[in-house]
Structure formats: C-alpha cells, structure tokens
Tab-separated table of N, CA, C and O in Angstrom:
chain	number	residue	atom	x	y	z
U	758	MET	N	5.477	-8.804	10.317
U	758	MET	CA	4.630	-8.017	9.455
U	758	MET	C	3.515	-7.427	10.305
U	758	MET	O	2.883	-8.111	11.072
U	759	GLY	N	3.275	-6.136	10.130
U	759	GLY	CA	2.182	-5.502	10.819
U	759	GLY	C	1.025	-5.275	9.864
U	759	GLY	O	1.218	-4.975	8.702
U	760	MET	N	-0.201	-5.451	10.345
U	760	MET	CA	-1.371	-5.233	9.496
U	760	MET	C	-2.301	-4.243	10.172
U	760	MET	O	-2.616	-4.401	11.338
U	761	PHE	N	-2.702	-3.223	9.424
U	761	PHE	CA	-3.605	-2.210	9.943
U	761	PHE	C	-4.167	-1.440	8.765
U	761	PHE	O	-3.959	-1.821	7.614
U	762	SER	N	-4.850	-0.366	8.993
U	762	SER	CA	-5.390	0.453	7.915
U	762	SER	C	-5.207	1.912	8.286
U	762	SER	O	-5.757	2.366	9.277
U	763	GLU	N	-4.411	2.604	7.487
U	763	GLU	CA	-4.128	4.014	7.738
U	763	GLU	C	-4.115	4.754	6.406
U	763	GLU	O	-3.576	4.249	5.414
U	764	SER	N	-4.683	5.934	6.368
U	764	SER	CA	-4.749	6.723	5.147
U	764	SER	C	-3.357	7.197	4.732
U	764	SER	O	-2.547	7.592	5.577
U	765	VAL	N	-3.069	7.135	3.416
U	765	VAL	CA	-1.816	7.645	2.849
U	765	VAL	C	-2.140	8.406	1.567
U	765	VAL	O	-3.147	8.140	0.924
U	766	ASP	N	-1.288	9.363	1.221
U	766	ASP	CA	-1.407	10.075	-0.046
U	766	ASP	C	-0.440	9.427	-1.025
U	766	ASP	O	0.753	9.311	-0.737
U	767	VAL	N	-0.951	8.999	-2.196
U	767	VAL	CA	-0.135	8.279	-3.169
U	767	VAL	C	-0.117	9.040	-4.483
U	767	VAL	O	-1.166	9.464	-4.974
U	768	ASP	N	1.085	9.221	-5.047
U	768	ASP	CA	1.254	9.786	-6.386
U	768	ASP	C	1.372	8.625	-7.357
U	768	ASP	O	2.071	7.647	-7.075
U	769	CYS	N	0.682	8.736	-8.494
U	769	CYS	CA	0.656	7.646	-9.473
U	769	CYS	C	1.034	8.134	-10.861
U	769	CYS	O	0.930	9.321	-11.169
U	770	THR	N	1.415	7.175	-11.706
U	770	THR	CA	1.623	7.450	-13.119
U	770	THR	C	0.250	7.656	-13.765
U	770	THR	O	-0.780	7.411	-13.132
U	771	ALA	N	0.246	8.032	-15.038
U	771	ALA	CA	-1.020	8.194	-15.761
U	771	ALA	C	-1.792	6.883	-15.821
U	771	ALA	O	-3.018	6.874	-15.870
U	772	GLY	N	-1.087	5.742	-15.762
U	772	GLY	CA	-1.725	4.431	-15.784
U	772	GLY	C	-2.189	3.942	-14.424
U	772	GLY	O	-2.722	2.839	-14.308
U	773	GLY	N	-1.976	4.738	-13.365
U	773	GLY	CA	-2.448	4.378	-12.034
U	773	GLY	C	-1.462	3.613	-11.173
U	773	GLY	O	-1.803	3.147	-10.092
U	774	GLU	N	-0.200	3.502	-11.607
U	774	GLU	CA	0.816	2.779	-10.831
U	774	GLU	C	1.483	3.711	-9.823
U	774	GLU	O	1.916	4.806	-10.175
U	775	PRO	N	1.565	3.303	-8.555
U	775	PRO	CA	2.177	4.164	-7.530
U	775	PRO	C	3.649	4.462	-7.838
U	775	PRO	O	4.398	3.563	-8.231
U	776	ILE	N	4.046	5.746	-7.660
U	776	ILE	CA	5.446	6.132	-7.846
U	776	ILE	C	6.011	6.834	-6.608
U	776	ILE	O	7.210	7.012	-6.487
U	777	GLY	N	5.141	7.224	-5.687
U	777	GLY	CA	5.580	7.887	-4.469
U	777	GLY	C	4.425	8.007	-3.502
U	777	GLY	O	3.268	7.855	-3.893
U	778	LEU	N	4.749	8.243	-2.220
U	778	LEU	CA	3.683	8.405	-1.244
U	778	LEU	C	4.128	9.268	-0.090
U	778	LEU	O	5.317	9.444	0.157
U	779	LEU	N	3.139	9.834	0.577
U	779	LEU	CA	3.347	10.637	1.782
U	779	LEU	C	2.645	9.916	2.908
U	779	LEU	O	1.440	9.648	2.828
U	780	TRP	N	3.420	9.548	3.940
U	780	TRP	CA	2.866	8.800	5.062
U	780	TRP	C	3.565	9.244	6.338
U	780	TRP	O	4.781	9.336	6.394
U	781	ALA	N	2.792	9.529	7.354
U	781	ALA	CA	3.298	9.930	8.673
U	781	ALA	C	4.284	11.096	8.574
U	781	ALA	O	5.308	11.114	9.240
U	782	GLY	N	3.979	12.047	7.684
U	782	GLY	CA	4.807	13.235	7.557
U	782	GLY	C	6.091	13.046	6.771
U	782	GLY	O	6.897	13.964	6.683
U	783	ARG	N	6.291	11.868	6.190
U	783	ARG	CA	7.500	11.601	5.404
U	783	ARG	C	7.122	11.292	3.967
U	783	ARG	O	6.099	10.686	3.694
U	784	SER	N	8.017	11.686	3.071
U	784	SER	CA	7.829	11.431	1.657
U	784	SER	C	8.662	10.216	1.258
U	784	SER	O	9.833	10.100	1.644
U	785	TYR	N	8.060	9.290	0.499
U	785	TYR	CA	8.726	8.064	0.069
U	785	TYR	C	8.654	7.962	-1.454
U	785	TYR	O	7.642	8.315	-2.055
U	786	ALA	N	9.723	7.436	-2.056
U	786	ALA	CA	9.750	7.178	-3.498
U	786	ALA	C	9.732	5.675	-3.724
U	786	ALA	O	10.447	4.923	-3.037
U	787	VAL	N	8.930	5.219	-4.680
U	787	VAL	CA	8.903	3.801	-5.037
U	787	VAL	C	10.210	3.488	-5.751
U	787	VAL	O	10.590	4.169	-6.702
U	788	CYS	N	10.924	2.457	-5.271
U	788	CYS	CA	12.261	2.157	-5.790
U	788	CYS	C	12.337	0.837	-6.556
U	788	CYS	O	13.417	0.454	-7.015
U	789	ALA	N	11.243	0.125	-6.697
U	789	ALA	CA	11.190	-1.120	-7.466
U	789	ALA	C	9.823	-1.206	-8.121
U	789	ALA	O	8.882	-0.531	-7.699
U	790	GLU	N	9.707	-2.035	-9.142
U	790	GLU	CA	8.424	-2.149	-9.834
U	790	GLU	C	7.349	-2.676	-8.892
U	790	GLU	O	7.503	-3.742	-8.300
U	791	PRO	N	6.235	-1.942	-8.737
U	791	PRO	CA	5.155	-2.404	-7.858
U	791	PRO	C	4.447	-3.637	-8.436
U	791	PRO	O	4.442	-3.846	-9.637
U	792	VAL	N	3.855	-4.422	-7.540
U	792	VAL	CA	3.109	-5.609	-7.935
U	792	VAL	C	1.654	-5.392	-7.523
U	792	VAL	O	1.381	-4.966	-6.403
U	793	ARG	N	0.722	-5.710	-8.438
U	793	ARG	CA	-0.700	-5.514	-8.148
U	793	ARG	C	-1.444	-6.842	-8.212
U	793	ARG	O	-1.171	-7.688	-9.055
U	794	TRP	N	-2.415	-6.999	-7.293
U	794	TRP	CA	-3.324	-8.141	-7.317
U	794	TRP	C	-4.628	-7.722	-6.650
U	794	TRP	O	-4.748	-6.609	-6.146
U	795	TYR	N	-5.597	-8.631	-6.662
U	795	TYR	CA	-6.896	-8.357	-6.047
U	795	TYR	C	-7.175	-9.400	-4.974
U	795	TYR	O	-6.827	-10.563	-5.130
U	796	GLU	N	-7.785	-8.970	-3.871
U	796	GLU	CA	-8.193	-9.869	-2.794
U	796	GLU	C	-9.692	-9.705	-2.570
U	796	GLU	O	-10.219	-8.596	-2.646
U	797	ARG	N	-10.341	-10.819	-2.258
U	797	ARG	CA	-11.776	-10.775	-1.937
U	797	ARG	C	-11.970	-10.063	-0.598
U	797	ARG	O	-11.166	-10.189	0.306
U	798	ARG	N	-13.033	-9.328	-0.490
U	798	ARG	CA	-13.379	-8.705	0.784
U	798	ARG	C	-14.750	-9.217	1.206
U	798	ARG	O	-15.491	-9.767	0.399
U	799	GLN	N	-15.101	-9.030	2.454
U	799	GLN	CA	-16.399	-9.478	2.959
U	799	GLN	C	-17.451	-8.422	2.640
U	799	GLN	O	-17.982	-7.755	3.519
U	800	TRP	N	-17.770	-8.307	1.346
U	800	TRP	CA	-18.684	-7.263	0.906
U	800	TRP	C	-20.069	-7.418	1.513
U	800	TRP	O	-20.763	-6.436	1.745
U	801	TRP	N	-20.465	-8.659	1.799
U	801	TRP	CA	-21.805	-8.893	2.349
U	801	TRP	C	-21.970	-8.294	3.745
U	801	TRP	O	-23.083	-8.046	4.180
U	802	ALA	N	-20.850	-8.021	4.427
U	802	ALA	CA	-20.911	-7.401	5.745
U	802	ALA	C	-21.072	-5.880	5.641
U	802	ALA	O	-21.445	-5.239	6.609
U	803	GLU	N	-20.774	-5.318	4.459
U	803	GLU	CA	-20.813	-3.875	4.279
U	803	GLU	C	-21.886	-3.415	3.297
U	803	GLU	O	-22.338	-2.284	3.358
U	804	GLU	N	-22.294	-4.272	2.370
U	804	GLU	CA	-23.257	-3.918	1.326
U	804	GLU	C	-24.486	-4.822	1.467
U	804	GLU	O	-24.378	-5.956	1.917
U	805	THR	N	-25.637	-4.324	1.064
U	805	THR	CA	-26.827	-5.173	1.102
U	805	THR	C	-26.842	-6.152	-0.062
U	805	THR	O	-27.374	-7.244	0.050
U	806	ARG	N	-26.260	-5.743	-1.190
U	806	ARG	CA	-26.145	-6.651	-2.328
U	806	ARG	C	-25.050	-6.139	-3.258
U	806	ARG	O	-24.708	-4.964	-3.238
U	807	ALA	N	-24.523	-7.034	-4.075
U	807	ALA	CA	-23.532	-6.665	-5.082
U	807	ALA	C	-24.206	-6.679	-6.443
U	807	ALA	O	-24.773	-7.695	-6.834
U	808	PRO	N	-24.178	-5.585	-7.161
U	808	PRO	CA	-24.810	-5.534	-8.475
U	808	PRO	C	-24.205	-6.561	-9.430
U	808	PRO	O	-22.999	-6.833	-9.372
U	809	LEU	N	-25.016	-7.124	-10.297
U	809	LEU	CA	-24.589	-8.102	-11.275
U	809	LEU	C	-23.449	-7.533	-12.119
U	809	LEU	O	-23.523	-6.409	-12.582
U	810	GLY	N	-22.374	-8.304	-12.263
U	810	GLY	CA	-21.238	-7.883	-13.066
U	810	GLY	C	-20.228	-7.035	-12.314
U	810	GLY	O	-19.213	-6.633	-12.871
U	811	SER	N	-20.493	-6.749	-11.043
U	811	SER	CA	-19.536	-5.943	-10.277
U	811	SER	C	-18.375	-6.822	-9.849
U	811	SER	O	-18.488	-8.014	-9.704
U	812	GLY	N	-17.242	-6.214	-9.645
U	812	GLY	CA	-16.055	-6.946	-9.236
U	812	GLY	C	-15.146	-6.021	-8.468
U	812	GLY	O	-15.368	-5.781	-7.286
U	813	PRO	N	-14.116	-5.461	-9.142
U	813	PRO	CA	-13.192	-4.574	-8.441
U	813	PRO	C	-13.933	-3.432	-7.735
U	813	PRO	O	-14.755	-2.756	-8.341
U	814	GLY	N	-13.650	-3.266	-6.493
U	814	GLY	CA	-14.257	-2.194	-5.707
U	814	GLY	C	-15.445	-2.635	-4.879
U	814	GLY	O	-15.689	-2.093	-3.825
U	815	VAL	N	-16.201	-3.622	-5.344
U	815	VAL	CA	-17.336	-4.112	-4.574
U	815	VAL	C	-16.995	-5.473	-3.975
U	815	VAL	O	-17.126	-5.693	-2.784
U	816	VAL	N	-16.535	-6.375	-4.815
U	816	VAL	CA	-16.224	-7.722	-4.361
U	816	VAL	C	-14.734	-7.854	-4.018
U	816	VAL	O	-14.367	-8.571	-3.101
U	817	ASP	N	-13.883	-7.144	-4.750
U	817	ASP	CA	-12.438	-7.273	-4.587
U	817	ASP	C	-11.799	-5.958	-4.145
U	817	ASP	O	-12.281	-4.881	-4.471
U	818	HIS	N	-10.671	-6.094	-3.428
U	818	HIS	CA	-9.800	-4.966	-3.104
U	818	HIS	C	-8.634	-4.991	-4.080
U	818	HIS	O	-8.064	-6.047	-4.329
U	819	GLU	N	-8.255	-3.833	-4.591
U	819	GLU	CA	-7.038	-3.720	-5.387
U	819	GLU	C	-5.886	-3.511	-4.408
U	819	GLU	O	-5.909	-2.578	-3.610
U	820	ILE	N	-4.894	-4.378	-4.455
U	820	ILE	CA	-3.746	-4.301	-3.550
U	820	ILE	C	-2.480	-4.049	-4.373
U	820	ILE	O	-2.289	-4.666	-5.417
U	821	TRP	N	-1.640	-3.160	-3.898
U	821	TRP	CA	-0.336	-2.904	-4.508
U	821	TRP	C	0.748	-3.165	-3.469
U	821	TRP	O	0.679	-2.630	-2.366
U	822	ARG	N	1.743	-3.964	-3.810
U	822	ARG	CA	2.927	-4.132	-2.959
U	822	ARG	C	4.022	-3.266	-3.555
U	822	ARG	O	4.374	-3.405	-4.721
U	823	VAL	N	4.525	-2.344	-2.737
U	823	VAL	CA	5.554	-1.409	-3.197
U	823	VAL	C	6.757	-1.458	-2.265
U	823	VAL	O	6.622	-1.732	-1.075
U	824	GLN	N	7.921	-1.218	-2.845
U	824	GLN	CA	9.129	-1.018	-2.048
U	824	GLN	C	9.467	0.456	-2.168
U	824	GLN	O	9.522	0.999	-3.278
U	825	VAL	N	9.675	1.090	-1.031
U	825	VAL	CA	9.900	2.534	-1.009
U	825	VAL	C	11.148	2.875	-0.204
U	825	VAL	O	11.574	2.122	0.668
U	826	LEU	N	11.702	4.030	-0.547
U	826	LEU	CA	12.803	4.616	0.209
U	826	LEU	C	12.376	6.000	0.667
U	826	LEU	O	11.676	6.714	-0.065
U	827	VAL	N	12.806	6.379	1.864
U	827	VAL	CA	12.530	7.728	2.360
U	827	VAL	C	13.258	8.706	1.466
U	827	VAL	O	14.429	8.507	1.141
U	828	GLN	N	12.561	9.746	1.023
U	828	GLN	CA	13.208	10.798	0.250
U	828	GLN	C	13.841	11.754	1.243
U	828	GLN	O	13.152	12.367	2.056
U	829	VAL	N	15.153	11.861	1.177
U	829	VAL	CA	15.895	12.698	2.111
U	829	VAL	C	16.126	14.059	1.474
U	829	VAL	O	16.581	14.157	0.331
U	830	LEU	N	15.786	15.114	2.205
U	830	LEU	CA	16.032	16.465	1.729
U	830	LEU	C	17.533	16.722	1.717
U	830	LEU	O	18.262	16.196	2.572
U	831	PRO	N	18.036	17.543	0.788
U	831	PRO	CA	19.480	17.800	0.722
U	831	PRO	C	20.063	18.326	2.025
U	831	PRO	O	21.192	18.032	2.360
U	832	SER	N	19.271	19.066	2.803
U	832	SER	CA	19.784	19.635	4.052
U	832	SER	C	19.655	18.685	5.244
U	832	SER	O	20.181	18.953	6.311
U	833	ALA	N	18.943	17.561	5.061
U	833	ALA	CA	18.727	16.628	6.178
U	833	ALA	C	19.881	15.644	6.302
U	833	ALA	O	20.427	15.189	5.304
U	834	PRO	N	20.284	15.312	7.531
U	834	PRO	CA	21.362	14.342	7.707
U	834	PRO	C	20.895	12.930	7.346
U	834	PRO	O	19.758	12.562	7.596
U	835	VAL	N	21.754	12.146	6.728
U	835	VAL	CA	21.459	10.758	6.388
U	835	VAL	C	22.072	9.884	7.467
U	835	VAL	O	23.238	10.021	7.797
U	836	ARG	N	21.289	8.967	8.005
U	836	ARG	CA	21.745	8.118	9.109
U	836	ARG	C	22.098	6.723	8.601
U	836	ARG	O	21.296	5.808	8.687
U	837	GLY	N	23.264	6.574	8.051
U	837	GLY	CA	23.809	5.273	7.657
U	837	GLY	C	22.879	4.427	6.823
U	837	GLY	O	22.290	4.877	5.860
U	838	ALA	N	22.725	3.159	7.212
U	838	ALA	CA	21.965	2.185	6.443
U	838	ALA	C	20.468	2.455	6.478
U	838	ALA	O	19.736	1.970	5.627
U	839	GLN	N	19.980	3.229	7.454
U	839	GLN	CA	18.545	3.474	7.550
U	839	GLN	C	18.003	4.110	6.277
U	839	GLN	O	16.917	3.798	5.841
U	840	ALA	N	18.769	5.006	5.665
U	840	ALA	CA	18.286	5.693	4.479
U	840	ALA	C	18.393	4.818	3.236
U	840	ALA	O	17.777	5.108	2.229
U	841	ALA	N	19.197	3.745	3.257
U	841	ALA	CA	19.434	2.928	2.073
U	841	ALA	C	18.580	1.662	2.021
U	841	ALA	O	18.536	1.010	1.006
U	842	GLU	N	17.918	1.289	3.109
U	842	GLU	CA	17.124	0.059	3.127
U	842	GLU	C	15.690	0.332	2.705
U	842	GLU	O	15.016	1.160	3.295
U	843	PRO	N	15.209	-0.387	1.669
U	843	PRO	CA	13.820	-0.175	1.263
U	843	PRO	C	12.835	-0.751	2.277
U	843	PRO	O	13.137	-1.695	2.997
U	844	LEU	N	11.668	-0.184	2.302
U	844	LEU	CA	10.566	-0.625	3.148
U	844	LEU	C	9.504	-1.200	2.220
U	844	LEU	O	9.173	-0.596	1.204
U	845	THR	N	8.973	-2.387	2.547
U	845	THR	CA	7.951	-3.017	1.719
U	845	THR	C	6.584	-2.799	2.358
U	845	THR	O	6.382	-3.136	3.517
U	846	LEU	N	5.670	-2.224	1.570
U	846	LEU	CA	4.337	-1.881	2.047
U	846	LEU	C	3.278	-2.455	1.121
U	846	LEU	O	3.499	-2.571	-0.086
U	847	ASP	N	2.120	-2.801	1.673
U	847	ASP	CA	0.947	-3.161	0.876
U	847	ASP	C	-0.054	-2.023	0.999
U	847	ASP	O	-0.401	-1.613	2.113
U	848	LEU	N	-0.486	-1.506	-0.145
U	848	LEU	CA	-1.442	-0.407	-0.210
U	848	LEU	C	-2.705	-0.877	-0.904
U	848	LEU	O	-2.659	-1.777	-1.745
U	849	THR	N	-3.828	-0.275	-0.573
U	849	THR	CA	-5.074	-0.558	-1.281
U	849	THR	C	-5.710	0.756	-1.697
U	849	THR	O	-5.593	1.765	-0.995
U	850	ARG	N	-6.360	0.728	-2.872
U	850	ARG	CA	-7.048	1.917	-3.376
U	850	ARG	C	-8.534	1.612	-3.450
U	850	ARG	O	-8.947	0.605	-4.023
U	851	HIS	N	-9.340	2.475	-2.848
U	851	HIS	CA	-10.788	2.343	-2.921
U	851	HIS	C	-11.208	2.833	-4.305
U	851	HIS	O	-10.971	3.987	-4.664
U	852	ILE	N	-11.802	1.942	-5.091
U	852	ILE	CA	-12.113	2.228	-6.486
U	852	ILE	C	-13.042	3.439	-6.633
U	852	ILE	O	-12.792	4.326	-7.446
U	853	ARG	N	-14.097	3.505	-5.851
U	853	ARG	CA	-15.084	4.590	-6.011
U	853	ARG	C	-14.551	5.953	-5.576
U	853	ARG	O	-14.771	6.945	-6.238
U	854	SER	N	-13.847	6.009	-4.444
U	854	SER	CA	-13.393	7.297	-3.918
U	854	SER	C	-11.983	7.664	-4.388
U	854	SER	O	-11.609	8.829	-4.340
U	855	GLY	N	-11.189	6.669	-4.802
U	855	GLY	CA	-9.807	6.929	-5.192
U	855	GLY	C	-8.862	7.069	-4.005
U	855	GLY	O	-7.681	7.336	-4.177
U	856	ARG	N	-9.358	6.877	-2.794
U	856	ARG	CA	-8.521	7.002	-1.591
U	856	ARG	C	-7.626	5.787	-1.414
U	856	ARG	O	-8.015	4.662	-1.708
U	857	TRP	N	-6.437	6.049	-0.885
U	857	TRP	CA	-5.458	4.995	-0.634
U	857	TRP	C	-5.331	4.748	0.861
U	857	TRP	O	-5.428	5.676	1.663
U	858	ARG	N	-5.074	3.483	1.228
U	858	ARG	CA	-4.836	3.108	2.621
U	858	ARG	C	-3.636	2.184	2.680
U	858	ARG	O	-3.429	1.372	1.791
U	859	LEU	N	-2.870	2.319	3.749
U	859	LEU	CA	-1.757	1.418	4.024
U	859	LEU	C	-2.317	0.236	4.796
U	859	LEU	O	-2.951	0.416	5.838
U	860	LEU	N	-2.112	-0.980	4.275
U	860	LEU	CA	-2.648	-2.191	4.906
U	860	LEU	C	-1.610	-2.955	5.709
U	860	LEU	O	-1.911	-3.478	6.777
U	861	ARG	N	-0.417	-3.105	5.158
U	861	ARG	CA	0.608	-3.943	5.789
U	861	ARG	C	1.980	-3.304	5.657
U	861	ARG	O	2.283	-2.703	4.640
U	862	ILE	N	2.796	-3.511	6.676
U	862	ILE	CA	4.204	-3.161	6.641
U	862	ILE	C	4.958	-4.466	6.823
U	862	ILE	O	4.758	-5.163	7.825
U	863	HIS	N	5.780	-4.803	5.865
U	863	HIS	CA	6.530	-6.062	5.939
U	863	HIS	C	7.886	-5.805	6.583
U	863	HIS	O	8.580	-4.862	6.229
U	864	ASP	N	8.253	-6.680	7.527
U	864	ASP	CA	9.549	-6.586	8.186
U	864	ASP	C	10.629	-7.033	7.212
U	864	ASP	O	10.445	-8.005	6.477
U	865	ALA	N	11.740	-6.343	7.231
U	865	ALA	CA	12.870	-6.739	6.387
U	865	ALA	C	13.490	-8.005	6.984
U	865	ALA	O	13.602	-8.144	8.194
U	866	LEU	N	13.877	-8.898	6.110
U	866	LEU	CA	14.561	-10.118	6.557
U	866	LEU	C	16.045	-9.837	6.585
U	866	LEU	O	16.681	-9.685	5.560
U	867	ARG	N	16.581	-9.727	7.761
U	867	ARG	CA	17.996	-9.416	7.914
U	867	ARG	C	18.703	-10.577	8.592
U	867	ARG	O	18.169	-11.155	9.548
U	868	PRO	N	19.913	-10.920	8.126
U	868	PRO	CA	20.655	-11.973	8.824
U	868	PRO	C	21.005	-11.522	10.224
U	868	PRO	O	21.345	-10.353	10.440
U	869	ARG	N	20.875	-12.407	11.172
U	869	ARG	CA	21.196	-12.074	12.571
U	869	ARG	C	22.594	-12.578	12.890
U	869	ARG	O	22.958	-13.682	12.532
U	870	THR	N	23.342	-11.734	13.588
U	870	THR	CA	24.693	-12.134	13.999
U	870	THR	C	24.694	-12.378	15.482
U	870	THR	O	23.943	-11.772	16.246
U	871	ALA	N	25.538	-13.286	15.902
U	871	ALA	CA	25.616	-13.640	17.323
U	871	ALA	C	26.368	-12.622	18.121
U	871	ALA	O	27.140	-11.872	17.683
C-alpha cells in the first residue's frame, strides 16, 4: 500500500458519494459501493484552536474507500487483465474547500505462482 497526498477531481452523486474521478490524466469509474469513515487529524498542529462543537473538517478527515476501473475510450486498445482489475483507493475531501485528495493506493492481493 502506498500513502501520499495528491489532488484528484471527483464526480459525486447529489448525496456526495463518489461515482468517478480523474487522476493522472486518466478517467476512472467507481465500480463498487464506496465506504466512508472519519479519521482524527492532528488539528492542533495546523489550527490555533478548534471551535466548540466542531468535528468533521476541523477535528476529523472524511475518508472514502473506492474501487475504480479505468474508463477505456472505444478507440483505445484494451490490454488484457489490466483493464478488468479494479484499483482500490482512499480519498479524502476537505470539508471547507470541497477539494479531494488521493491518500492511499492499495495493492491488489494476487495469488503468486511458482
């Protein structure tokens, strides 16, 4: 699993659930139901104080785990299994700005043959 932070463009449903994204010049479609949770962040390192009653966006990060497939253009060649294997990504959305970032890329667990 790789962990980093890179900006991505995310398309969402009216309810805010990711349905597609543009990353590194490629378009991806979400192919399974995304999972959402919140993680604590070190807000005290970035903010002087957290307002009373604040939570998502100040104290917590909203994280989405999505499985995506590369959207292949009709004229583009498909390279075997590469186009059929989903990629699992963790995304975060900054509550105040609405910007999305890619946090983690999970390695696929594949059986190894001798």
